[in-house]
PDB file of C-alpha atoms in Angstrom:
ATOM      1  CA  MET A  30     -62.658  18.884  42.464  1.00 40.00           C
ATOM      2  CA  ILE A  31     -65.904  19.609  40.669  1.00 42.00           C
ATOM      3  CA  GLY A  32     -69.164  20.308  42.152  1.00 43.00           C
ATOM      4  CA  TYR A  33     -72.558  20.227  40.513  1.00 41.00           C
ATOM      5  CA  THR A  34     -74.886  21.717  42.992  1.00 42.00           C
ATOM      6  CA  ARG A  35     -78.241  19.777  43.068  1.00 43.00           C
ATOM      7  CA  VAL A  36     -81.274  21.601  44.283  1.00 42.00           C
ATOM      8  CA  ASN A  37     -84.959  20.372  44.100  1.00 45.00           C
ATOM      9  CA  THR A  38     -86.286  23.474  42.197  1.00 45.00           C
ATOM     10  CA  ASP A  39     -87.481  24.375  39.165  1.00 46.00           C
ATOM     11  CA  SER A  40     -85.801  27.988  39.326  1.00 52.00           C
ATOM     12  CA  GLY A  41     -82.550  28.736  37.932  1.00 55.00           C
ATOM     13  CA  ARG A  42     -82.331  31.809  39.996  1.00 61.00           C
ATOM     14  CA  ASP A  43     -82.837  29.470  43.501  1.00 68.00           C
ATOM     15  CA  ILE A  44     -79.827  27.178  42.307  1.00 64.00           C
ATOM     16  CA  ARG A  45     -77.641  30.225  41.432  1.00 66.00           C
ATOM     17  CA  ALA A  46     -78.306  31.737  44.798  1.00 73.00           C
ATOM     18  CA  LYS A  47     -77.565  28.400  46.469  1.00 74.00           C
ATOM     19  CA  ILE A  48     -74.077  28.151  44.639  1.00 69.00           C
ATOM     20  CA  LYS A  49     -73.506  31.523  45.772  1.00 71.00           C
ATOM     21  CA  GLN A  50     -74.570  30.900  49.501  1.00 76.00           C
ATOM     22  CA  SER A  51     -72.542  27.771  49.451  1.00 77.00           C
ATOM     23  CA  TRP A  52     -69.273  29.575  48.303  1.00 74.00           C
ATOM     24  CA  PHE A  53     -70.207  32.619  50.721  1.00 78.00           C
ATOM     25  CA  ALA A  54     -70.368  30.141  53.757  1.00 82.00           C
ATOM     26  CA  ARG A  55     -67.021  28.466  52.856  1.00 81.00           C
ATOM     27  CA  THR A  56     -65.422  31.655  52.313  1.00 81.00           C
ATOM     28  CA  LEU A  57     -66.449  32.826  55.837  1.00 85.00           C
ATOM     29  CA  ARG A  58     -65.428  29.972  57.340  1.00 86.00           C
ATOM     30  CA  THR A  59     -62.047  30.020  55.701  1.00 84.00           C
ATOM     31  CA  LEU A  60     -61.330  33.519  56.561  1.00 85.00           C
ATOM     32  CA  GLY A  61     -62.781  33.090  60.115  1.00 86.00           C
ATOM     33  CA  ASN A  62     -59.994  30.553  60.668  1.00 87.00           C
ATOM     34  CA  GLY A  63     -57.403  33.144  59.747  1.00 87.00           C
ATOM     35  CA  HIS A  64     -56.528  31.493  56.285  1.00 86.00           C
ATOM     36  CA  ARG A  65     -57.061  33.004  52.577  1.00 85.00           C
ATOM     37  CA  ILE A  66     -59.224  32.284  49.685  1.00 82.00           C
ATOM     38  CA  ASP A  67     -58.578  32.904  46.018  1.00 83.00           C
ATOM     39  CA  THR A  68     -61.861  33.182  44.175  1.00 81.00           C
ATOM     40  CA  SER A  69     -62.905  33.922  40.489  1.00 81.00           C
ATOM     41  CA  VAL A  70     -66.454  34.305  39.645  1.00 79.00           C
ATOM     42  CA  ILE A  71     -67.294  33.822  35.831  1.00 79.00           C
ATOM     43  CA  ASP A  72     -70.507  34.559  33.949  1.00 76.00           C
ATOM     44  CA  PHE A  73     -70.108  33.261  30.467  1.00 73.00           C
ATOM     45  CA  SER A  74     -72.937  35.555  29.473  1.00 67.00           C
ATOM     46  CA  LYS A  75     -72.382  34.994  25.739  1.00 73.00           C
ATOM     47  CA  ALA A  76     -70.855  31.550  25.873  1.00 73.00           C
ATOM     48  CA  PHE A  77     -74.035  29.856  24.867  1.00 71.00           C
ATOM     49  CA  ASP A  78     -73.950  31.858  21.399  1.00 77.00           C
ATOM     50  CA  LEU A  79     -70.101  30.926  21.046  1.00 78.00           C
ATOM     51  CA  VAL A  80     -70.639  27.008  20.996  1.00 83.00           C
ATOM     52  CA  PRO A  81     -69.541  25.448  17.663  1.00 86.00           C
ATOM     53  CA  HIS A  82     -71.895  22.666  16.555  1.00 86.00           C
ATOM     54  CA  ASP A  83     -69.118  20.424  15.035  1.00 88.00           C
ATOM     55  CA  ARG A  84     -67.070  20.409  18.287  1.00 87.00           C
ATOM     56  CA  LEU A  85     -70.054  19.955  20.507  1.00 87.00           C
ATOM     57  CA  LEU A  86     -71.141  17.091  18.711  1.00 89.00           C
ATOM     58  CA  ILE A  87     -67.610  15.552  18.725  1.00 90.00           C
ATOM     59  CA  LYS A  88     -67.374  15.990  22.393  1.00 88.00           C
ATOM     60  CA  ILE A  89     -70.694  14.399  23.049  1.00 88.00           C
ATOM     61  CA  ALA A  90     -69.717  11.489  20.771  1.00 90.00           C
ATOM     62  CA  ILE A  91     -66.407  10.783  22.395  1.00 88.00           C
ATOM     63  CA  SER A  92     -67.844  10.980  25.863  1.00 85.00           C
ATOM     64  CA  GLY A  93     -69.295   7.539  25.351  1.00 87.00           C
ATOM     65  CA  VAL A  94     -72.993   8.447  25.489  1.00 87.00           C
ATOM     66  CA  ASP A  95     -75.356   6.254  23.378  1.00 91.00           C
ATOM     67  CA  SER A  96     -75.199   7.114  19.682  1.00 91.00           C
ATOM     68  CA  ARG A  97     -79.090   7.852  19.800  1.00 92.00           C
ATOM     69  CA  VAL A  98     -78.323  10.640  22.073  1.00 88.00           C
ATOM     70  CA  VAL A  99     -75.776  12.172  19.694  1.00 89.00           C
ATOM     71  CA  ALA A 100     -78.087  11.944  16.819  1.00 91.00           C
ATOM     72  CA  TRP A 101     -80.704  13.527  19.098  1.00 87.00           C
ATOM     73  CA  VAL A 102     -78.679  16.535  19.831  1.00 85.00           C
ATOM     74  CA  TRP A 103     -77.536  16.767  16.197  1.00 87.00           C
ATOM     75  CA  LYS A 104     -81.447  17.174  15.332  1.00 85.00           C
ATOM     76  CA  PHE A 105     -81.536  19.506  17.985  1.00 81.00           C
ATOM     77  CA  LEU A 106     -78.918  21.820  16.447  1.00 82.00           C
ATOM     78  CA  LEU A 107     -79.364  20.802  12.611  1.00 81.00           C
ATOM     79  CA  GLY A 108     -81.190  23.036  10.205  1.00 80.00           C
ATOM     80  CA  ARG A 109     -81.590  26.277  12.426  1.00 83.00           C
ATOM     81  CA  THR A 110     -81.402  29.639  10.533  1.00 87.00           C
ATOM     82  CA  GLN A 111     -81.700  33.015  11.451  1.00 87.00           C
ATOM     83  CA  THR A 112     -82.705  36.363   9.828  1.00 91.00           C
ATOM     84  CA  VAL A 113     -82.553  39.863  10.879  1.00 90.00           C
ATOM     85  CA  LYS A 114     -85.288  42.598  10.627  1.00 92.00           C
ATOM     86  CA  VAL A 115     -84.752  46.191  10.419  1.00 92.00           C
ATOM     87  CA  GLY A 116     -87.729  48.227   9.868  1.00 93.00           C
ATOM     88  CA  ARG A 117     -89.697  46.307   7.116  1.00 92.00           C
ATOM     89  CA  GLN A 118     -86.626  44.962   5.625  1.00 93.00           C
ATOM     90  CA  LEU A 119     -85.740  41.233   6.354  1.00 93.00           C
ATOM     91  CA  SER A 120     -82.396  39.820   5.679  1.00 94.00           C
ATOM     92  CA  GLU A 121     -81.849  36.468   3.911  1.00 94.00           C
ATOM     93  CA  LYS A 122     -81.930  33.240   5.952  1.00 92.00           C
ATOM     94  CA  VAL A 123     -78.432  32.186   7.052  1.00 91.00           C
ATOM     95  CA  ARG A 124     -77.501  28.922   8.523  1.00 86.00           C
ATOM     96  CA  VAL A 125     -76.701  28.926  12.315  1.00 85.00           C
ATOM     97  CA  THR A 126     -73.306  26.964  12.796  1.00 83.00           C
ATOM     98  CA  SER A 127     -72.763  27.755  16.633  1.00 82.00           C
ATOM     99  CA  SER A 128     -75.017  28.649  19.652  1.00 80.00           C
ATOM    100  CA  VAL A 129     -77.243  26.709  21.768  1.00 74.00           C
ATOM    101  CA  LEU A 130     -80.545  27.762  22.729  1.00 68.00           C
ATOM    102  CA  LYS A 131     -80.199  29.064  26.323  1.00 66.00           C
ATOM    103  CA  ARG A 132     -83.900  29.172  26.931  1.00 65.00           C
ATOM    104  CA  ARG A 133     -84.779  25.699  26.181  1.00 69.00           C
ATOM    105  CA  VAL A 134     -84.283  22.769  28.688  1.00 69.00           C
ATOM    106  CA  LEU A 135     -81.626  21.029  26.428  1.00 73.00           C
ATOM    107  CA  GLY A 136     -79.579  24.346  25.892  1.00 75.00           C
ATOM    108  CA  PRO A 137     -77.927  24.364  29.378  1.00 74.00           C
ATOM    109  CA  LEU A 138     -77.251  20.725  29.542  1.00 76.00           C
ATOM    110  CA  VAL A 139     -75.664  20.511  26.113  1.00 78.00           C
ATOM    111  CA  PHE A 140     -73.521  23.734  27.055  1.00 77.00           C
ATOM    112  CA  LEU A 141     -72.257  21.739  30.020  1.00 77.00           C
ATOM    113  CA  CYS A 142     -71.447  18.734  27.839  1.00 79.00           C
ATOM    114  CA  TYR A 143     -69.203  21.400  26.064  1.00 79.00           C
ATOM    115  CA  VAL A 144     -67.455  22.655  28.846  1.00 79.00           C
ATOM    116  CA  ASN A 145     -67.337  19.259  30.961  1.00 76.00           C
ATOM    117  CA  ASP A 146     -63.463  18.848  30.648  1.00 77.00           C
ATOM    118  CA  SER A 147     -62.602  22.350  31.574  1.00 75.00           C
ATOM    119  CA  TRP A 148     -61.840  21.569  35.248  1.00 73.00           C
ATOM    120  CA  ARG A 149     -59.130  19.157  34.315  1.00 76.00           C
ATOM    121  CA  ASN A 150     -56.394  21.522  34.667  1.00 78.00           C
ATOM    122  CA  ILE A 151     -57.785  23.621  37.530  1.00 80.00           C
ATOM    123  CA  GLU A 152     -56.605  22.559  41.013  1.00 83.00           C
ATOM    124  CA  SER A 153     -59.386  24.389  42.865  1.00 84.00           C
ATOM    125  CA  ILE A 154     -63.074  23.880  43.633  1.00 81.00           C
ATOM    126  CA  ILE A 155     -65.506  24.756  41.065  1.00 81.00           C
ATOM    127  CA  ARG A 156     -69.321  25.317  41.460  1.00 77.00           C
ATOM    128  CA  LEU A 157     -71.222  25.982  38.224  1.00 74.00           C
ATOM    129  CA  PHE A 158     -74.724  26.292  36.807  1.00 70.00           C
ATOM    130  CA  ALA A 159     -74.819  26.691  33.245  1.00 65.00           C
ATOM    131  CA  ASP A 160     -72.895  29.634  32.323  1.00 70.00           C
ATOM    132  CA  ASP A 161     -72.264  30.731  35.812  1.00 77.00           C
ATOM    133  CA  TRP A 162     -69.148  29.512  37.477  1.00 78.00           C
ATOM    134  CA  VAL A 163     -67.416  30.102  40.898  1.00 79.00           C
ATOM    135  CA  ILE A 164     -63.984  28.769  41.301  1.00 82.00           C
ATOM    136  CA  TYR A 165     -62.122  29.005  44.350  1.00 80.00           C
ATOM    137  CA  LYS A 166     -59.302  27.346  46.672  1.00 81.00           C
ATOM    138  CA  ASN A 167     -57.964  27.959  50.123  1.00 76.00           C
TER     139      ASN A 167
END
């Protein structure tokens, strides 16, 4: 079972806190009833940097969303380059072929589209917000 936590707030920190509180309350109830609970807390801190654009676009396209949405995400990802500056030296531009922008509104949403099918082989409860996951089972 996968659970997306909805909280009416603009702060990702508040949402993460609610997810952790929900898990903690369930854990206390389970342990209080004399049962055990297995938990994994995962923070994919670099996960946004590792999302390959080609696979992401394929996953979004086969999910059944409107082709205009796929084109919109493609334009969001297309043509991004990066350079490195050390002192006064600037490297040549290199095309970015993986990564979604974490600090943009669309970044976490696109990342969730990429990992949306990860739960299929997990027989546990999953609470997630972008790259923070809590997986648990009684």
